[in-house]
Amino acid sequence: MKIARFSHQNAIKFGIVDEGELVVLAGDPMFAGYDTTGERVPLAEAALLAPVIPRSKVVCVGRNYRDHAAELGNDVPVAPMLFFKPNTSVIGPGDTIVLPPQSKQVDFEGELAAVIGRVAKNVPAEKALEYVFGYTIANDVTARDLQKPDGQWARAKGFDTFCPLGPAIETDFDLDGAATVTTRVNGEVRQHGPISDMIFSLADVIAYASAAFTLLPGDVILTGTPAGVGPFVDGDTVEVEITGLGILRNPARAA
Ligand code: MG
């Protein structure tokens, strides 16, 4: 089941995607279940929004694909390498990524994202996926030229608009299947890799992270990016596609 958050007639609503229409839900299904209002909205009349606004944090894993670690000259980490993006970096499908004047190289990083659905603390890996509400697509936008000199990644990864999410949350995604992450800039493929190449599994990441800090419903986990990261510029359109999750498409413009 695909769940979208959308704006329609000046109201923000949640809906289940059903053959070109949205079956409108009475509330946020993460907290209010799946009661429907009886209303159906054609997808073409709805403006999709980020499917979730992280309650407290976006937790990201750095260098979680071997080929990507290598392309930037880094060793593969021995434990999940965690960092945060602020929830103010989140934008939705179709929203504009704003390239800040402080950076001369902003890169795309297409990633599988998991949305946490229950309070998670000290969760063992065997049970970790029970805490996932669903899956969506993320672009871990990065000011690459600020990342190393800054030391900490908070600024390079945390600018406003640097975390596009969407287009919807899929609750039935097959994490062990053959899904691939593909990133295109203006239609040209730049990244293409299977999620099975992840070094640390999502379950391992949730266990590792929740042993340190509490994950709240609505928190989002970005699972790392395959090889092929690179820059995009003013006027480009970046799209990330993941098998079964759709396409997350965002234009970019200079600030
Ligand atoms: Mg990343």
PDB file of C-alpha atoms and ligand atoms in Angstrom:
ATOM      1  CA  MET A   1       0.000   0.000   0.000  1.00  0.00           C
ATOM      2  CA  LYS A   2       1.257   3.450  -0.936  1.00  0.00           C
ATOM      3  CA  ILE A   3       0.413   6.347   1.354  1.00  0.00           C
ATOM      4  CA  ALA A   4       0.766   9.914   0.151  1.00  0.00           C
ATOM      5  CA  ARG A   5       0.592  13.203   2.009  1.00  0.00           C
ATOM      6  CA  PHE A   6      -0.855  15.880  -0.203  1.00  0.00           C
ATOM      7  CA  SER A   7      -2.434  19.245  -0.451  1.00  0.00           C
ATOM      8  CA  HIS A   8      -5.861  19.589  -2.009  1.00  0.00           C
ATOM      9  CA  GLN A   9      -8.225  22.585  -1.874  1.00  0.00           C
ATOM     10  CA  ASN A  10      -6.043  24.321   0.712  1.00  0.00           C
ATOM     11  CA  ALA A  11      -6.012  21.365   3.122  1.00  0.00           C
ATOM     12  CA  ILE A  12      -3.241  18.886   3.911  1.00  0.00           C
ATOM     13  CA  LYS A  13      -4.466  15.296   3.809  1.00  0.00           C
ATOM     14  CA  PHE A  14      -3.232  11.714   3.757  1.00  0.00           C
ATOM     15  CA  GLY A  15      -4.430   9.215   1.207  1.00  0.00           C
ATOM     16  CA  ILE A  16      -3.903   5.703  -0.115  1.00  0.00           C
ATOM     17  CA  VAL A  17      -2.802   5.689  -3.747  1.00  0.00           C
ATOM     18  CA  ASP A  18      -5.279   3.628  -5.750  1.00  0.00           C
ATOM     19  CA  GLU A  19      -5.092   3.549  -9.556  1.00  0.00           C
ATOM     20  CA  GLY A  20      -4.639   7.232 -10.256  1.00  0.00           C
ATOM     21  CA  GLU A  21      -6.687   8.376  -7.285  1.00  0.00           C
ATOM     22  CA  LEU A  22      -6.119   9.056  -3.612  1.00  0.00           C
ATOM     23  CA  VAL A  23      -8.464   7.421  -1.135  1.00  0.00           C
ATOM     24  CA  VAL A  24      -8.563  10.118   1.534  1.00  0.00           C
ATOM     25  CA  LEU A  25      -7.822   9.041   5.104  1.00  0.00           C
ATOM     26  CA  ALA A  26      -9.354  10.618   8.201  1.00  0.00           C
ATOM     27  CA  GLY A  27      -5.933  11.345   9.691  1.00  0.00           C
ATOM     28  CA  ASP A  28      -2.236  10.485   9.644  1.00  0.00           C
ATOM     29  CA  PRO A  29      -2.280   6.685   9.355  1.00  0.00           C
ATOM     30  CA  MET A  30       0.856   6.381  11.466  1.00  0.00           C
ATOM     31  CA  PHE A  31      -1.140   7.588  14.471  1.00  0.00           C
ATOM     32  CA  ALA A  32      -4.805   7.401  13.471  1.00  0.00           C
ATOM     33  CA  GLY A  33      -5.137   4.178  11.473  1.00  0.00           C
ATOM     34  CA  TYR A  34      -6.760   3.742   8.090  1.00  0.00           C
ATOM     35  CA  ASP A  35     -10.300   5.069   8.471  1.00  0.00           C
ATOM     36  CA  THR A  36     -11.339   6.718   5.224  1.00  0.00           C
ATOM     37  CA  THR A  37     -13.462   9.821   4.741  1.00  0.00           C
ATOM     38  CA  GLY A  38     -15.195   8.432   1.644  1.00  0.00           C
ATOM     39  CA  GLU A  39     -13.610  11.127  -0.501  1.00  0.00           C
ATOM     40  CA  ARG A  40     -11.456  10.252  -3.526  1.00  0.00           C
ATOM     41  CA  VAL A  41      -9.138  12.798  -5.116  1.00  0.00           C
ATOM     42  CA  PRO A  42      -7.621  12.313  -8.590  1.00  0.00           C
ATOM     43  CA  LEU A  43      -3.810  12.269  -8.290  1.00  0.00           C
ATOM     44  CA  ALA A  44      -3.675  14.923 -11.004  1.00  0.00           C
ATOM     45  CA  GLU A  45      -5.582  17.340  -8.748  1.00  0.00           C
ATOM     46  CA  ALA A  46      -3.381  16.754  -5.693  1.00  0.00           C
ATOM     47  CA  ALA A  47      -0.027  18.363  -4.957  1.00  0.00           C
ATOM     48  CA  LEU A  48       2.113  15.692  -3.314  1.00  0.00           C
ATOM     49  CA  LEU A  49       4.051  16.797  -0.233  1.00  0.00           C
ATOM     50  CA  ALA A  50       6.901  15.149   1.644  1.00  0.00           C
ATOM     51  CA  PRO A  51       5.152  11.967   2.829  1.00  0.00           C
ATOM     52  CA  VAL A  52       6.402  12.553   6.359  1.00  0.00           C
ATOM     53  CA  ILE A  53       7.845  15.479   8.287  1.00  0.00           C
ATOM     54  CA  PRO A  54      10.329  13.853  10.634  1.00  0.00           C
ATOM     55  CA  ARG A  55       9.172  14.457  14.206  1.00  0.00           C
ATOM     56  CA  SER A  56      12.683  14.848  15.542  1.00  0.00           C
ATOM     57  CA  LYS A  57      15.416  13.752  13.136  1.00  0.00           C
ATOM     58  CA  VAL A  58      16.650  12.246   9.912  1.00  0.00           C
ATOM     59  CA  VAL A  59      19.288   9.640  10.738  1.00  0.00           C
ATOM     60  CA  CYS A  60      21.714   8.931   7.911  1.00  0.00           C
ATOM     61  CA  VAL A  61      24.327   6.279   7.288  1.00  0.00           C
ATOM     62  CA  GLY A  62      27.538   7.383   5.583  1.00  0.00           C
ATOM     63  CA  ARG A  63      29.601   5.145   3.283  1.00  0.00           C
ATOM     64  CA  ASN A  64      27.200   2.212   3.427  1.00  0.00           C
ATOM     65  CA  TYR A  65      27.962   0.974  -0.093  1.00  0.00           C
ATOM     66  CA  ARG A  66      31.472  -0.313  -0.747  1.00  0.00           C
ATOM     67  CA  ASP A  67      31.825   1.213  -4.230  1.00  0.00           C
ATOM     68  CA  HIS A  68      30.692   4.625  -2.998  1.00  0.00           C
ATOM     69  CA  ALA A  69      33.166   4.616  -0.097  1.00  0.00           C
ATOM     70  CA  ALA A  70      35.909   3.771  -2.602  1.00  0.00           C
ATOM     71  CA  GLU A  71      34.959   6.456  -5.142  1.00  0.00           C
ATOM     72  CA  LEU A  72      35.554   9.181  -2.559  1.00  0.00           C
ATOM     73  CA  GLY A  73      38.776   7.539  -1.378  1.00  0.00           C
ATOM     74  CA  ASN A  74      37.380   6.335   1.946  1.00  0.00           C
ATOM     75  CA  ASP A  75      37.706   3.009   3.748  1.00  0.00           C
ATOM     76  CA  VAL A  76      34.612   0.972   4.476  1.00  0.00           C
ATOM     77  CA  PRO A  77      33.503   1.775   8.035  1.00  0.00           C
ATOM     78  CA  VAL A  78      33.691  -0.982  10.670  1.00  0.00           C
ATOM     79  CA  ALA A  79      30.404   0.148  12.245  1.00  0.00           C
ATOM     80  CA  PRO A  80      27.483   2.167  10.821  1.00  0.00           C
ATOM     81  CA  MET A  81      28.679   5.749  10.415  1.00  0.00           C
ATOM     82  CA  LEU A  82      25.749   7.862  11.575  1.00  0.00           C
ATOM     83  CA  PHE A  83      24.986  11.516  11.091  1.00  0.00           C
ATOM     84  CA  PHE A  84      21.856  13.676  11.162  1.00  0.00           C
ATOM     85  CA  LYS A  85      20.080  15.960   8.780  1.00  0.00           C
ATOM     86  CA  PRO A  86      17.756  18.506  10.425  1.00  0.00           C
ATOM     87  CA  ASN A  87      14.037  18.095   9.754  1.00  0.00           C
ATOM     88  CA  THR A  88      14.125  21.607   8.280  1.00  0.00           C
ATOM     89  CA  SER A  89      16.068  20.162   5.307  1.00  0.00           C
ATOM     90  CA  VAL A  90      13.060  18.079   4.218  1.00  0.00           C
ATOM     91  CA  ILE A  91      11.162  18.992   1.044  1.00  0.00           C
ATOM     92  CA  GLY A  92       8.665  17.033  -1.010  1.00  0.00           C
ATOM     93  CA  PRO A  93       8.456  15.673  -4.541  1.00  0.00           C
ATOM     94  CA  GLY A  94       8.653  18.441  -7.130  1.00  0.00           C
ATOM     95  CA  ASP A  95       9.948  20.995  -4.632  1.00  0.00           C
ATOM     96  CA  THR A  96      13.034  22.963  -5.595  1.00  0.00           C
ATOM     97  CA  ILE A  97      16.471  22.133  -4.199  1.00  0.00           C
ATOM     98  CA  VAL A  98      18.066  25.508  -3.506  1.00  0.00           C
ATOM     99  CA  LEU A  99      21.813  25.604  -4.162  1.00  0.00           C
ATOM    100  CA  PRO A 100      23.358  27.799  -1.451  1.00  0.00           C
ATOM    101  CA  PRO A 101      25.919  30.495  -2.289  1.00  0.00           C
ATOM    102  CA  GLN A 102      28.343  29.024   0.287  1.00  0.00           C
ATOM    103  CA  SER A 103      28.969  25.967  -1.935  1.00  0.00           C
ATOM    104  CA  LYS A 104      30.418  25.520  -5.427  1.00  0.00           C
ATOM    105  CA  GLN A 105      29.686  21.775  -5.564  1.00  0.00           C
ATOM    106  CA  VAL A 106      26.366  20.344  -4.511  1.00  0.00           C
ATOM    107  CA  ASP A 107      26.035  16.561  -5.084  1.00  0.00           C
ATOM    108  CA  PHE A 108      23.041  14.237  -5.334  1.00  0.00           C
ATOM    109  CA  GLU A 109      22.954  10.983  -3.331  1.00  0.00           C
ATOM    110  CA  GLY A 110      19.994   8.733  -4.150  1.00  0.00           C
ATOM    111  CA  GLU A 111      19.007   6.606  -1.152  1.00  0.00           C
ATOM    112  CA  LEU A 112      16.412   4.209   0.206  1.00  0.00           C
ATOM    113  CA  ALA A 113      14.669   5.774   3.223  1.00  0.00           C
ATOM    114  CA  ALA A 114      12.796   4.009   6.023  1.00  0.00           C
ATOM    115  CA  VAL A 115      10.133   5.755   8.096  1.00  0.00           C
ATOM    116  CA  ILE A 116      10.013   4.736  11.747  1.00  0.00           C
ATOM    117  CA  GLY A 117       6.476   4.012  12.992  1.00  0.00           C
ATOM    118  CA  ARG A 118       6.924   3.203  16.698  1.00  0.00           C
ATOM    119  CA  VAL A 119       9.112   4.444  19.532  1.00  0.00           C
ATOM    120  CA  ALA A 120      12.321   2.441  19.247  1.00  0.00           C
ATOM    121  CA  LYS A 121      14.973   2.192  21.964  1.00  0.00           C
ATOM    122  CA  ASN A 122      17.458  -0.658  22.363  1.00  0.00           C
ATOM    123  CA  VAL A 123      15.765  -2.640  19.618  1.00  0.00           C
ATOM    124  CA  PRO A 124      17.536  -5.890  18.645  1.00  0.00           C
ATOM    125  CA  ALA A 125      18.251  -6.320  14.930  1.00  0.00           C
ATOM    126  CA  GLU A 126      15.952  -9.369  14.772  1.00  0.00           C
ATOM    127  CA  LYS A 127      12.978  -7.180  15.723  1.00  0.00           C
ATOM    128  CA  ALA A 128      14.099  -3.906  14.155  1.00  0.00           C
ATOM    129  CA  LEU A 129      11.979  -4.043  11.009  1.00  0.00           C
ATOM    130  CA  GLU A 130       8.816  -4.288  13.140  1.00  0.00           C
ATOM    131  CA  TYR A 131       9.453  -0.621  13.986  1.00  0.00           C
ATOM    132  CA  VAL A 132       9.392   0.494  10.356  1.00  0.00           C
ATOM    133  CA  PHE A 133       6.149   2.064   9.137  1.00  0.00           C
ATOM    134  CA  GLY A 134       7.180   2.061   5.500  1.00  0.00           C
ATOM    135  CA  TYR A 135       9.707   3.021   2.863  1.00  0.00           C
ATOM    136  CA  THR A 136      10.276   5.945   0.573  1.00  0.00           C
ATOM    137  CA  ILE A 137      12.992   7.587  -1.531  1.00  0.00           C
ATOM    138  CA  ALA A 138      15.460  10.240  -0.382  1.00  0.00           C
ATOM    139  CA  ASN A 139      18.094  12.432  -1.926  1.00  0.00           C
ATOM    140  CA  ASP A 140      20.867  13.062   0.629  1.00  0.00           C
ATOM    141  CA  VAL A 141      21.895  16.335  -1.004  1.00  0.00           C
ATOM    142  CA  THR A 142      25.421  17.292   0.040  1.00  0.00           C
ATOM    143  CA  ALA A 143      27.587  20.390  -0.318  1.00  0.00           C
ATOM    144  CA  ARG A 144      30.624  18.260  -1.099  1.00  0.00           C
ATOM    145  CA  ASP A 145      33.127  21.108  -0.968  1.00  0.00           C
ATOM    146  CA  LEU A 146      32.073  21.984   2.582  1.00  0.00           C
ATOM    147  CA  GLN A 147      31.988  18.442   3.939  1.00  0.00           C
ATOM    148  CA  LYS A 148      35.736  17.899   4.452  1.00  0.00           C
ATOM    149  CA  PRO A 149      36.792  21.430   5.507  1.00  0.00           C
ATOM    150  CA  ASP A 150      33.939  21.635   8.015  1.00  0.00           C
ATOM    151  CA  GLY A 151      34.954  18.377   9.706  1.00  0.00           C
ATOM    152  CA  GLN A 152      31.429  17.889  11.042  1.00  0.00           C
ATOM    153  CA  TRP A 153      28.826  17.261   8.308  1.00  0.00           C
ATOM    154  CA  ALA A 154      25.964  19.211   9.876  1.00  0.00           C
ATOM    155  CA  ARG A 155      26.219  22.174   7.518  1.00  0.00           C
ATOM    156  CA  ALA A 156      27.233  20.345   4.310  1.00  0.00           C
ATOM    157  CA  LYS A 157      24.286  17.948   4.678  1.00  0.00           C
ATOM    158  CA  GLY A 158      21.884  20.212   6.493  1.00  0.00           C
ATOM    159  CA  PHE A 159      21.012  23.179   4.311  1.00  0.00           C
ATOM    160  CA  ASP A 160      17.312  23.901   3.838  1.00  0.00           C
ATOM    161  CA  THR A 161      15.932  21.771   0.941  1.00  0.00           C
ATOM    162  CA  PHE A 162      18.797  19.221   1.189  1.00  0.00           C
ATOM    163  CA  CYS A 163      16.527  16.270   2.046  1.00  0.00           C
ATOM    164  CA  PRO A 164      13.926  15.644  -0.655  1.00  0.00           C
ATOM    165  CA  LEU A 165      11.608  12.773   0.392  1.00  0.00           C
ATOM    166  CA  GLY A 166       8.832  10.980  -1.496  1.00  0.00           C
ATOM    167  CA  PRO A 167       6.819  10.539  -3.558  1.00  0.00           C
ATOM    168  CA  ALA A 168       4.866   8.296  -1.123  1.00  0.00           C
ATOM    169  CA  ILE A 169       5.419   5.768   1.661  1.00  0.00           C
ATOM    170  CA  GLU A 170       5.188   2.128   0.593  1.00  0.00           C
ATOM    171  CA  THR A 171       4.268  -0.130   3.510  1.00  0.00           C
ATOM    172  CA  ASP A 172       4.928  -3.414   1.671  1.00  0.00           C
ATOM    173  CA  PHE A 173       8.405  -2.871   0.235  1.00  0.00           C
ATOM    174  CA  ASP A 174      10.557  -6.014  -0.143  1.00  0.00           C
ATOM    175  CA  LEU A 175      13.838  -5.125   1.533  1.00  0.00           C
ATOM    176  CA  ASP A 176      15.406  -8.462   0.563  1.00  0.00           C
ATOM    177  CA  GLY A 177      14.351  -8.286  -3.072  1.00  0.00           C
ATOM    178  CA  ALA A 178      16.189  -7.099  -6.146  1.00  0.00           C
ATOM    179  CA  ALA A 179      15.313  -3.383  -5.798  1.00  0.00           C
ATOM    180  CA  THR A 180      17.792  -0.932  -7.274  1.00  0.00           C
ATOM    181  CA  VAL A 181      18.523   2.753  -6.697  1.00  0.00           C
ATOM    182  CA  THR A 182      18.844   4.783  -9.899  1.00  0.00           C
ATOM    183  CA  THR A 183      19.647   8.494  -9.991  1.00  0.00           C
ATOM    184  CA  ARG A 184      19.316  10.586 -13.141  1.00  0.00           C
ATOM    185  CA  VAL A 185      20.245  14.184 -13.842  1.00  0.00           C
ATOM    186  CA  ASN A 186      18.198  15.654 -16.694  1.00  0.00           C
ATOM    187  CA  GLY A 187      17.298  12.084 -17.669  1.00  0.00           C
ATOM    188  CA  GLU A 188      20.878  10.786 -17.792  1.00  0.00           C
ATOM    189  CA  VAL A 189      21.686   7.872 -15.452  1.00  0.00           C
ATOM    190  CA  ARG A 190      24.377   8.709 -12.886  1.00  0.00           C
ATOM    191  CA  GLN A 191      23.852   6.121 -10.164  1.00  0.00           C
ATOM    192  CA  HIS A 192      22.515   2.601 -10.469  1.00  0.00           C
ATOM    193  CA  GLY A 193      23.025  -0.036  -7.794  1.00  0.00           C
ATOM    194  CA  PRO A 194      21.135  -2.757  -5.931  1.00  0.00           C
ATOM    195  CA  ILE A 195      20.140  -2.124  -2.306  1.00  0.00           C
ATOM    196  CA  SER A 196      21.549  -5.591  -1.586  1.00  0.00           C
ATOM    197  CA  ASP A 197      25.016  -3.967  -1.815  1.00  0.00           C
ATOM    198  CA  MET A 198      24.486  -2.181   1.505  1.00  0.00           C
ATOM    199  CA  ILE A 199      27.238  -2.977   4.005  1.00  0.00           C
ATOM    200  CA  PHE A 200      25.066  -2.599   7.109  1.00  0.00           C
ATOM    201  CA  SER A 201      21.460  -3.744   6.761  1.00  0.00           C
ATOM    202  CA  LEU A 202      18.605  -1.470   7.786  1.00  0.00           C
ATOM    203  CA  ALA A 203      17.913  -3.802  10.724  1.00  0.00           C
ATOM    204  CA  ASP A 204      21.523  -3.476  11.886  1.00  0.00           C
ATOM    205  CA  VAL A 205      21.352   0.316  11.540  1.00  0.00           C
ATOM    206  CA  ILE A 206      18.139   0.565  13.589  1.00  0.00           C
ATOM    207  CA  ALA A 207      19.634  -1.650  16.290  1.00  0.00           C
ATOM    208  CA  TYR A 208      22.865   0.350  16.363  1.00  0.00           C
ATOM    209  CA  ALA A 209      21.143   3.746  16.340  1.00  0.00           C
ATOM    210  CA  SER A 210      18.443   2.850  18.860  1.00  0.00           C
ATOM    211  CA  ALA A 211      21.098   1.597  21.261  1.00  0.00           C
ATOM    212  CA  ALA A 212      22.298   5.207  21.378  1.00  0.00           C
ATOM    213  CA  PHE A 213      19.206   7.378  20.983  1.00  0.00           C
ATOM    214  CA  THR A 214      15.444   6.922  20.887  1.00  0.00           C
ATOM    215  CA  LEU A 215      13.845   6.780  17.455  1.00  0.00           C
ATOM    216  CA  LEU A 216      10.404   8.401  17.346  1.00  0.00           C
ATOM    217  CA  PRO A 217       7.473   7.738  15.020  1.00  0.00           C
ATOM    218  CA  GLY A 218       8.056   9.850  11.929  1.00  0.00           C
ATOM    219  CA  ASP A 219      11.830   9.777  12.199  1.00  0.00           C
ATOM    220  CA  VAL A 220      13.435   8.837   8.899  1.00  0.00           C
ATOM    221  CA  ILE A 221      16.512   6.709   8.260  1.00  0.00           C
ATOM    222  CA  LEU A 222      18.581   7.217   5.099  1.00  0.00           C
ATOM    223  CA  THR A 223      20.459   4.031   4.334  1.00  0.00           C
ATOM    224  CA  GLY A 224      23.382   5.292   2.246  1.00  0.00           C
ATOM    225  CA  THR A 225      24.064   5.795  -1.425  1.00  0.00           C
ATOM    226  CA  PRO A 226      25.567   3.618  -4.163  1.00  0.00           C
ATOM    227  CA  ALA A 227      28.506   4.712  -6.324  1.00  0.00           C
ATOM    228  CA  GLY A 228      28.181   7.460  -8.921  1.00  0.00           C
ATOM    229  CA  VAL A 229      27.525  10.533  -6.769  1.00  0.00           C
ATOM    230  CA  GLY A 230      28.216  13.794  -8.502  1.00  0.00           C
ATOM    231  CA  PRO A 231      27.262  17.414  -8.846  1.00  0.00           C
ATOM    232  CA  PHE A 232      24.180  19.069 -10.256  1.00  0.00           C
ATOM    233  CA  VAL A 233      23.690  22.717 -11.007  1.00  0.00           C
ATOM    234  CA  ASP A 234      21.145  25.492 -11.407  1.00  0.00           C
ATOM    235  CA  GLY A 235      18.433  24.444 -13.851  1.00  0.00           C
ATOM    236  CA  ASP A 236      19.044  20.688 -13.554  1.00  0.00           C
ATOM    237  CA  THR A 237      16.383  18.180 -12.562  1.00  0.00           C
ATOM    238  CA  VAL A 238      17.445  15.296 -10.328  1.00  0.00           C
ATOM    239  CA  GLU A 239      15.362  12.166 -10.083  1.00  0.00           C
ATOM    240  CA  VAL A 240      15.878   9.137  -7.875  1.00  0.00           C
ATOM    241  CA  GLU A 241      14.005   5.949  -8.703  1.00  0.00           C
ATOM    242  CA  ILE A 242      13.768   2.850  -6.520  1.00  0.00           C
ATOM    243  CA  THR A 243      12.072  -0.298  -7.717  1.00  0.00           C
ATOM    244  CA  GLY A 244       8.571  -0.418  -6.269  1.00  0.00           C
ATOM    245  CA  LEU A 245       8.750   3.022  -4.671  1.00  0.00           C
ATOM    246  CA  GLY A 246       8.387   5.253  -7.720  1.00  0.00           C
ATOM    247  CA  ILE A 247      10.391   8.326  -8.679  1.00  0.00           C
ATOM    248  CA  LEU A 248      11.382  11.310  -6.556  1.00  0.00           C
ATOM    249  CA  ARG A 249      11.963  14.267  -8.893  1.00  0.00           C
ATOM    250  CA  ASN A 250      13.244  17.708  -7.889  1.00  0.00           C
ATOM    251  CA  PRO A 251      14.449  20.705  -9.891  1.00  0.00           C
ATOM    252  CA  ALA A 252      17.415  22.729  -8.678  1.00  0.00           C
ATOM    253  CA  ARG A 253      18.073  26.430  -8.748  1.00  0.00           C
ATOM    254  CA  ALA A 254      20.714  28.746  -7.391  1.00  0.00           C
ATOM    255  CA  ALA A 255      19.713  30.727  -4.328  1.00  0.00           C
TER     256      ALA A 255
HETATM  257 MG    MG B   1      24.268   9.774   1.909  1.00  0.00          MG
END
